[in-house]
Coordinates of C-alpha atoms and ligand atoms in Angstrom, one line a residue:
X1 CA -13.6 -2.1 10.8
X2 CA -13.7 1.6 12.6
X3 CA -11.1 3.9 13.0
X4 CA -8.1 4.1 15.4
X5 CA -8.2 6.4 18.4
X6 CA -5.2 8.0 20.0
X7 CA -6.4 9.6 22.7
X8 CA -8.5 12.6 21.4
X9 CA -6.8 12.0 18.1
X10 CA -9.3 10.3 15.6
X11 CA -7.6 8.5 12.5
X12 CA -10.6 7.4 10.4
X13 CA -8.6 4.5 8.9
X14 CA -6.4 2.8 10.9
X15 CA -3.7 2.4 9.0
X16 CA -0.3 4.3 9.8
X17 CA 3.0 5.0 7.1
X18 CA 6.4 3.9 9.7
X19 CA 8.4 6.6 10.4
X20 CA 11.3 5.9 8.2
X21 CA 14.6 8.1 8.4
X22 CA 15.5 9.1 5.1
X23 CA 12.4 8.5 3.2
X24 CA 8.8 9.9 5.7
X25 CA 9.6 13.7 4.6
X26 CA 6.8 15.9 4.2
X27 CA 7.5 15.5 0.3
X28 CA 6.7 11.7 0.3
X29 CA 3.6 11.9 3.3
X30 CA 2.0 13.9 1.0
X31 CA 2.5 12.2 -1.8
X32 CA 1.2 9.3 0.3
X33 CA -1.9 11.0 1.6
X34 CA -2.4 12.1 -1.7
X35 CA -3.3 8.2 -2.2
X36 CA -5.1 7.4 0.3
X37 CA -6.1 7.7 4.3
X38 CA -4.4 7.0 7.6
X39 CA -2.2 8.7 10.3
X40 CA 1.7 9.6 8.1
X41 CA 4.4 9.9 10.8
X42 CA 7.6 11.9 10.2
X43 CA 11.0 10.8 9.9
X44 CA 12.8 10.6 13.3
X45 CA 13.9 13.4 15.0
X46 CA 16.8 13.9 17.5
X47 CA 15.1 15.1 21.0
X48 CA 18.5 16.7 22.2
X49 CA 19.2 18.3 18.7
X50 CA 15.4 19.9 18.5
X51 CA 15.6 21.1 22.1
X52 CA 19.5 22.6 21.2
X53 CA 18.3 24.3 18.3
X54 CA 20.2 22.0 15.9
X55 CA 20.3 23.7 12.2
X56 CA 19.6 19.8 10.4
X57 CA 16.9 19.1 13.2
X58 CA 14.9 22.1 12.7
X59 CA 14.8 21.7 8.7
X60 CA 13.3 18.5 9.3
X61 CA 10.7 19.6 11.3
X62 CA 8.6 20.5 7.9
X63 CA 5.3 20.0 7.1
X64 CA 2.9 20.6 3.8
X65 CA 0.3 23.0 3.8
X66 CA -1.8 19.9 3.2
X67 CA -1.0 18.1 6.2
X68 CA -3.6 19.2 8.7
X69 CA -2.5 16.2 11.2
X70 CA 1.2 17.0 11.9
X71 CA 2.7 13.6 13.7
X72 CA 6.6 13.2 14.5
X73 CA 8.4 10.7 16.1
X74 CA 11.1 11.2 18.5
X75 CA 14.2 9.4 19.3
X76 CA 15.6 10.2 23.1
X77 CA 17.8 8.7 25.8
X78 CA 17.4 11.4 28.3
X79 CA 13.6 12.2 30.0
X80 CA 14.2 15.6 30.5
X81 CA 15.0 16.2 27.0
X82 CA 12.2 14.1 25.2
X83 CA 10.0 16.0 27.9
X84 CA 11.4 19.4 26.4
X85 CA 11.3 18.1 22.8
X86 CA 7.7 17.2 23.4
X87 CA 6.6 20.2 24.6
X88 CA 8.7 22.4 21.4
X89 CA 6.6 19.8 19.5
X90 CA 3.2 20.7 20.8
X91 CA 3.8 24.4 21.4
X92 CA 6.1 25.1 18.3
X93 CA 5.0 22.9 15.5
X94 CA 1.3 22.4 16.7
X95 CA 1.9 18.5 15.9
X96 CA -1.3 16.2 16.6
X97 CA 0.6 13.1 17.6
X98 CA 4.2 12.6 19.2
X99 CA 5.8 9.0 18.5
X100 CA 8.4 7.8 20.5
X101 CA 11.2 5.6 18.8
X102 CA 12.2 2.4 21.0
X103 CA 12.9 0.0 18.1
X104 CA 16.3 1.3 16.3
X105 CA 18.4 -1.5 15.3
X106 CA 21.2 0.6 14.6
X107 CA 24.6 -0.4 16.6
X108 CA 25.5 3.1 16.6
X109 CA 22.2 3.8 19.0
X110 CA 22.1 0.0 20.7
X111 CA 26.0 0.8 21.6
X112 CA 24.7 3.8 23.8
X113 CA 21.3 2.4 25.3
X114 CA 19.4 4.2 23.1
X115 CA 16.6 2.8 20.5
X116 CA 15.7 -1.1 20.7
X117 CA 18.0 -1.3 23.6
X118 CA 16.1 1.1 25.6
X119 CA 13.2 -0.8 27.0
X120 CA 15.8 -3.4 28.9
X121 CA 16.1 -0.9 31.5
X122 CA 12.4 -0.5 32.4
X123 CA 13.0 2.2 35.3
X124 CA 14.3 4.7 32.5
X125 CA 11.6 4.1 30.1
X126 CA 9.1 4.3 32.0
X127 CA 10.8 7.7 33.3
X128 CA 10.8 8.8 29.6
X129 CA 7.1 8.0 28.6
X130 CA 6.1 9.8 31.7
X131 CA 8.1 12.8 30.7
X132 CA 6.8 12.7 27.8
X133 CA 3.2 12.3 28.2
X134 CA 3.0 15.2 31.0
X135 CA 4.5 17.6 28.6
X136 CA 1.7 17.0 25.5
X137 CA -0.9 16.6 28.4
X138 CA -1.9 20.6 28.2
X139 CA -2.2 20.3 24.6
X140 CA -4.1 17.3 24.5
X141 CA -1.8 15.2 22.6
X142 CA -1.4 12.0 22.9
X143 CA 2.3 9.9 22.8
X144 CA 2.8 6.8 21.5
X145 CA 5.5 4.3 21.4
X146 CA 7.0 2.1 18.7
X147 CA 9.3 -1.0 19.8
X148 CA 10.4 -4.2 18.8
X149 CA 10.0 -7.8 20.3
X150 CA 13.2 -7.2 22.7
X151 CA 16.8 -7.5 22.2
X152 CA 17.1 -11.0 21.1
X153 CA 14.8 -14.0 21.9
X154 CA 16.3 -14.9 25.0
X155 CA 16.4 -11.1 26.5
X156 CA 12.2 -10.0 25.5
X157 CA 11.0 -6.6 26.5
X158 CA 7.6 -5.9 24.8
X159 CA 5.2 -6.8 27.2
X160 CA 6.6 -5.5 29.7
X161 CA 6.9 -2.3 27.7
X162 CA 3.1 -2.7 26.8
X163 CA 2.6 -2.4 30.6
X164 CA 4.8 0.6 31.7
X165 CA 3.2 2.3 28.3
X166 CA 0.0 1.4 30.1
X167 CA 0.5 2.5 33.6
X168 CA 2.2 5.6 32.0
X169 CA -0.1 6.9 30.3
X170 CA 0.7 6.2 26.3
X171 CA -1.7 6.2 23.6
X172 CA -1.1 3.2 22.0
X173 CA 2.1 1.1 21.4
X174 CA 3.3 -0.4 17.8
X175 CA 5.0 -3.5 17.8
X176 CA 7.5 -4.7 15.0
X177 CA 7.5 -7.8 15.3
X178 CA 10.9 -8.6 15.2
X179 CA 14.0 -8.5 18.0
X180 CA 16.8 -5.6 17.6
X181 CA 19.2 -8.7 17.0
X182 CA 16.9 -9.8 13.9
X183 CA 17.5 -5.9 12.3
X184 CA 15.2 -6.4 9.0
X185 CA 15.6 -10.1 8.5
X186 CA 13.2 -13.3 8.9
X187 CA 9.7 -12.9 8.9
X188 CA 7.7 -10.4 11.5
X189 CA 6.3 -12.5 14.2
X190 CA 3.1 -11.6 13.9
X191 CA 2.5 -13.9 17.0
X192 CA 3.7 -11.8 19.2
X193 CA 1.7 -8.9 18.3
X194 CA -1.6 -11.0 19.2
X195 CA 0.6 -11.7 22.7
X196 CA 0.8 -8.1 23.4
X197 CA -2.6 -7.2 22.4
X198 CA -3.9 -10.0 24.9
X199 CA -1.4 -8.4 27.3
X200 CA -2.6 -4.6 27.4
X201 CA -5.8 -2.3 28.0
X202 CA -4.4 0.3 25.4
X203 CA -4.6 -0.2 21.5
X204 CA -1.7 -2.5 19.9
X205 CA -0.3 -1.5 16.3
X206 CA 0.7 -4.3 14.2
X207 CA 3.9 -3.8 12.2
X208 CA 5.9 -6.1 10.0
X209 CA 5.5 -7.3 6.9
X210 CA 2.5 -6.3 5.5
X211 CA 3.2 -5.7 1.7
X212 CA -0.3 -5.7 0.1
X213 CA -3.4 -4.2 1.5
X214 CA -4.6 -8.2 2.0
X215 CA -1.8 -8.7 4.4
X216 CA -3.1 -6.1 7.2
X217 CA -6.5 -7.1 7.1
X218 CA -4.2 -10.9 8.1
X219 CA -2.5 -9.0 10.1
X220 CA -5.8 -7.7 12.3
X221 CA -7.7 -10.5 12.1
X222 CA -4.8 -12.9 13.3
X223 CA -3.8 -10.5 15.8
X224 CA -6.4 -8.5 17.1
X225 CA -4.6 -5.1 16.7
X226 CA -6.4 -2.4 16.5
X227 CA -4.4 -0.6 13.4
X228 CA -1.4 -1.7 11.1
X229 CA 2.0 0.6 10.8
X230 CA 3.1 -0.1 6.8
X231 CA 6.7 0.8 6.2
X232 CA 8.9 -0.8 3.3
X233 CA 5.6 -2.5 1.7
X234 CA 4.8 1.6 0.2
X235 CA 8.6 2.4 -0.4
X236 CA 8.1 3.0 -4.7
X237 CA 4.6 2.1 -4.4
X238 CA 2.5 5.4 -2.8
X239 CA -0.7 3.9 -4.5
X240 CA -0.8 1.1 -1.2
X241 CA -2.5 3.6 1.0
X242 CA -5.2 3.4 -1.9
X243 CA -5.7 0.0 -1.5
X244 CA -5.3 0.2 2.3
X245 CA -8.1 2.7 2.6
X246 CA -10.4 0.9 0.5
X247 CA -9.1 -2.3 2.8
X248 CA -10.7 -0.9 5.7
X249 CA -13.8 1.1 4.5
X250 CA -17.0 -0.2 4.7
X251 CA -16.9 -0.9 0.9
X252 CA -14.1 -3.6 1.9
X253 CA -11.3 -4.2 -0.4
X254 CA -11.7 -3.3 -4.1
X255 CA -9.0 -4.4 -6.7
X256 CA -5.3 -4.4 -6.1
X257 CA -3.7 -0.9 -8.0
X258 CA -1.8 -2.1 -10.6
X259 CA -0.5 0.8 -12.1
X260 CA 1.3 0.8 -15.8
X261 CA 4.6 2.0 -16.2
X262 CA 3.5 5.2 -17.8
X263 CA 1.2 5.9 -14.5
X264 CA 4.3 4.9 -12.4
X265 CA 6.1 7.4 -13.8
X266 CA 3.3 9.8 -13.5
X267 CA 3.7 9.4 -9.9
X268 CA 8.1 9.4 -9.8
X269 CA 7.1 13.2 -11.5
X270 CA 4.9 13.9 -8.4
X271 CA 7.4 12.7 -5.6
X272 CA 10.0 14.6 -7.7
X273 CA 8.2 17.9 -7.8
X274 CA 7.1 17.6 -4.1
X275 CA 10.3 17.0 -2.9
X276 CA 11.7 19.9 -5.3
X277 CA 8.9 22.1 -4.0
X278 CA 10.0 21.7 0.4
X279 CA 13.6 21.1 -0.4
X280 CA 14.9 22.9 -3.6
X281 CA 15.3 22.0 -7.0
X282 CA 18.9 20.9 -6.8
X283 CA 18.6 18.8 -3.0
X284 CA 15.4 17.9 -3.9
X285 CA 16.4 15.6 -7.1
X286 CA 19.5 14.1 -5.2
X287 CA 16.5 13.3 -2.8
X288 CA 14.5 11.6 -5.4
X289 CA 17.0 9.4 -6.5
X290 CA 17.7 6.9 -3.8
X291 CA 13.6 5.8 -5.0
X292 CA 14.1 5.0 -8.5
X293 CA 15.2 1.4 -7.8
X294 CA 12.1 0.9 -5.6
X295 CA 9.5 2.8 -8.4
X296 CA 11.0 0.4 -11.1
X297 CA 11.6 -2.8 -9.3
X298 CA 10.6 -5.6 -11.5
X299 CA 9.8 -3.5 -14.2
X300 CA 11.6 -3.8 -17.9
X301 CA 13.4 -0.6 -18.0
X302 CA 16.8 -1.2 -18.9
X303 CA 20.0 -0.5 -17.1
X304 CA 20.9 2.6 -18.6
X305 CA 18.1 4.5 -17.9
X306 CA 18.0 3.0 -14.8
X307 CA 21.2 4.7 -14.3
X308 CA 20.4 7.7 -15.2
X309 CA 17.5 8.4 -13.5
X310 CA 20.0 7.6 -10.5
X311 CA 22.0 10.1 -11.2
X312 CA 19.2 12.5 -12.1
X313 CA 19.4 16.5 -11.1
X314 CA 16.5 18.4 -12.5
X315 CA 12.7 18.7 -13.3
X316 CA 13.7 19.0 -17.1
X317 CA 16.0 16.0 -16.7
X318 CA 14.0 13.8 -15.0
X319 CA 10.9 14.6 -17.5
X320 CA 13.3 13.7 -20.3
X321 CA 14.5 10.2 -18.8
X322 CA 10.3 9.1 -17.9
X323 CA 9.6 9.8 -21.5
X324 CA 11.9 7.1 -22.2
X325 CA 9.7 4.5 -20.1
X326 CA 7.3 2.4 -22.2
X327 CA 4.3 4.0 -20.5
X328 CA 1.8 1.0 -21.9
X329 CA 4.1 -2.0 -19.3
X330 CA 1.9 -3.6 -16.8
X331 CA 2.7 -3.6 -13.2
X332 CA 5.0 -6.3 -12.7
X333 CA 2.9 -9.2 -10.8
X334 CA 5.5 -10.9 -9.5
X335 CA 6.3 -7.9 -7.6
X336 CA 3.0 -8.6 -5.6
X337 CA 3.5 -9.7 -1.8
X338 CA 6.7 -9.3 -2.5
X339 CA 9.4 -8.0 0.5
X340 CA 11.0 -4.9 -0.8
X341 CA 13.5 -1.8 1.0
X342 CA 15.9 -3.7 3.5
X343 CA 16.1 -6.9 4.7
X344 CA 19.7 -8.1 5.5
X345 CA 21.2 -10.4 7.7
X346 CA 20.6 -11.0 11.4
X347 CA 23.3 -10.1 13.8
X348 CA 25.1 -12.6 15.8
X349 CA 25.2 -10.3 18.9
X350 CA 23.3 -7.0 20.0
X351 CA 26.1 -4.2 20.4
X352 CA 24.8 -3.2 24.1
X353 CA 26.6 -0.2 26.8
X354 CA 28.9 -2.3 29.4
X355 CA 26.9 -4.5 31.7
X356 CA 23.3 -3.0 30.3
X357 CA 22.2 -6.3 30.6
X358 CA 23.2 -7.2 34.3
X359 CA 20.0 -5.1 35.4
X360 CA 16.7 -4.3 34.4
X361 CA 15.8 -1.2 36.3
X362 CA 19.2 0.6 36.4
X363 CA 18.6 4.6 34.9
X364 CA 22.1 4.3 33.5
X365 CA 22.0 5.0 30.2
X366 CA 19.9 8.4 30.3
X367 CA 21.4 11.2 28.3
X368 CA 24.1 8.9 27.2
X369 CA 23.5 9.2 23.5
X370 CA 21.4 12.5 23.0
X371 CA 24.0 13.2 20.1
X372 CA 22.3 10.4 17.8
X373 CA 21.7 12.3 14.5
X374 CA 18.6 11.9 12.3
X375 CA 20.1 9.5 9.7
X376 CA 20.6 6.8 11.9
X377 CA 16.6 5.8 12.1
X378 CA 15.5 1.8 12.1
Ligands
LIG401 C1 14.8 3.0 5.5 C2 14.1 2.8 6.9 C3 14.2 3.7 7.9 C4 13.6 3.5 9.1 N1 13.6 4.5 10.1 C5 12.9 4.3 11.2 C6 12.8 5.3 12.2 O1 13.4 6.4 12.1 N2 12.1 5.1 13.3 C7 11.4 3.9 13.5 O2 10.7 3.7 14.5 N3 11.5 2.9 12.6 C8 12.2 3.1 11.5 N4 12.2 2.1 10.5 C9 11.5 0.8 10.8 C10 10.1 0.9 10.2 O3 9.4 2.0 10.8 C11 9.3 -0.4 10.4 O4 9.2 -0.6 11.8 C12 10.0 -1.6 9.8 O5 10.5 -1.3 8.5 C13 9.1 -2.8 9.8 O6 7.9 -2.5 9.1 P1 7.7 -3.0 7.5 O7 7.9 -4.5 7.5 O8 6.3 -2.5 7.2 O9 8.8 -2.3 6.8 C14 12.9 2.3 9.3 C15 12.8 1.3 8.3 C16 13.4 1.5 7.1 C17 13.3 0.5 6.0

């Protein structure tokens, strides 16, 4: 299996970590390169809130001195501002590889147009890719988008996205193989991703459900995609890029990692210290906590210290509470294959603008929701 190309980005193995708001800081991309091999994308960013200057925008724009391939995904309504974003992007931050977010689930982005809702109105998408792609043109970088299946099943949008990304000039597209209205729930339609790759000229990224390194080398045989995009199958578990690089080198899969408990928490010390190192000690730790659940998942550790490390506030702390962990416990094999991060229910309607769906081509909708913020990702 070679490599993925973006444009005149080369990503040796093709495997990419999801943006994911909340969790793809450069504190946990490192901590996943540090693993293993692939393209690590940034949490979403806010197109109107990087070109305004936004305080909370800016601080997320950070990368690790170890990063040497800087990729962020935007979020954007509006194509003059994801065309301005873009180009602060390329010029500003020197980033490799610009993503462009057209999967959210979130009714607070759906309500406005924005997100998953987006690609219904194919004028205005189209309008935004081209926008985009002429402003990281000069600097050689390529755009890519990331959708979903469409809003529900009766209202699809991902072909015809795969086609305006086409004509427009995009990269590559990723495909979650889900519908906005599913959110997290049901199984990825891994069916569809084979549709679009039959569909288009430009590379297809599978995403959905791959939990083990086994399930993207399914996932690109079955489909014919040309990379995988791995989100909630590494939340807790940094060690699956390791497994996904060996996947796809010319070795070909060695052993699933199965770490102890002891080297588990080995690696909770790391994503600590990294995120205390970009962030602070204090913000850093707060940071840390929301992954203790995930890191322990199915392991013995009791309640207690479960709850503790929750609540956990420093280095010194946090050192304290891992001692605690029996560091001889095997990895948990029922834990293998097995969904983890969100999954939730499906909802019963897509929350859409007023009459969004009585057209397809109408530009309404642009600029609408520029004042998204960052936490809202999906
Ligand atoms: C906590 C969380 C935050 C997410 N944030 C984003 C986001 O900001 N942008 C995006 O395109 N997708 C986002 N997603 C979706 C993932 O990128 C991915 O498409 C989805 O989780 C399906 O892949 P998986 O089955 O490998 O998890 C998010 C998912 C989760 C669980």
């Amino acid at each position: 299996m070679s490599g993925l190309r973006l444009g005149s980005l080369e990503v040796p193995t093709p495997v990419v970590l999801a943006p994911m708001a909340g969790i793809t800081n450069a504190a946990y991309r490192r901590l996943c390169a540090e693993h293993g091999a692939g393209l690590y994308v940034c949490e979403m960013i806010t197109s109107r809130g990087l070109v305004e200057g936004d305080e909370t925008t800016r601080r997320m724009l950070v990368f690790d001195e170890a990063e040497k391939v800087r990729s962020v995904q935007l979020y954007g309504t509006d194509p003059v501002y994801v065309g301005e974003a873009t180009r602060i992007l390329c010029e500003e931050y020197a980033v490799a590889h610009v993503d462009l977010n057209f999967g959210c689930p979130v009714p607070k982005v759906t309500r406005k147009g924005g997100g998953g809702a987006l690609p219904w109105k194919r004028n205005l998408l189209g309008r935004i890719l081209e926008e985009a792609v002429a402003a990281a043109a000069p600097y050689d970088v390529p755009v890519t988008m990331k959708t979903r299946k469409g809003l529900d099943d009766d209202h699809p949008t991902f072909l015809d996205a795969g086609r305006i990304a086409q004509e427009t000039g995009v990269a590559a597209i990723a495909l979650h193989g889900r519908t906005v209205a599913q959110a997290y729930s049901g199984q990825a339609d891994w069916a569809a991703i084979a549709e679009l790759v039959d569909h288009v000229d430009i590379p297809v990224l599978g995403n959905g459900d791959i939990w083990e390194a086994a399930d993207a080398l399914r996932m690109i045989e079955q489909t014919g995609a040309a990379g995988v995009v791995v989100g909630r199958g590494c939340l807790g578990r940094p060690w699956l890029f390791r497994d996904l690089a060996a996947a796809f080198s010319d070795d070909g899969p060695g052993a699933t990692t199965l770490p102890t408990l002891g080297e588990v928490a080995a690696m909770m010390r790391r994503h600590a210290e990294l995120l205390c190192e970009h962030m602070g000690e204090e913000r850093g730790c707060k940071e840390f906590r929301k992954h203790v659940t995930w890191y322990l998942k199915g392991f013995r550790a009791g309640g207690e210290l479960r709850r503790t490390l929750g609540l956990v506030d420093s280095l010194a702390a946090l050192d304290r509470m891992l001692a605690d962990l029996d560091p001889a416990e095997p990895f948990p094999a029922t834990e293998l294959g097995a969904p983890r991060g969100r999954q939730g229910a499906p909802r019963h309607k897509v929350v859409l603008p007023e009459g969004w769906l009585d057209d397809t081509d109408g530009l309404a909708g642009a600029g609408v929701l520029e004042d998204v913020d960052e936490t809202t990702g999906g």
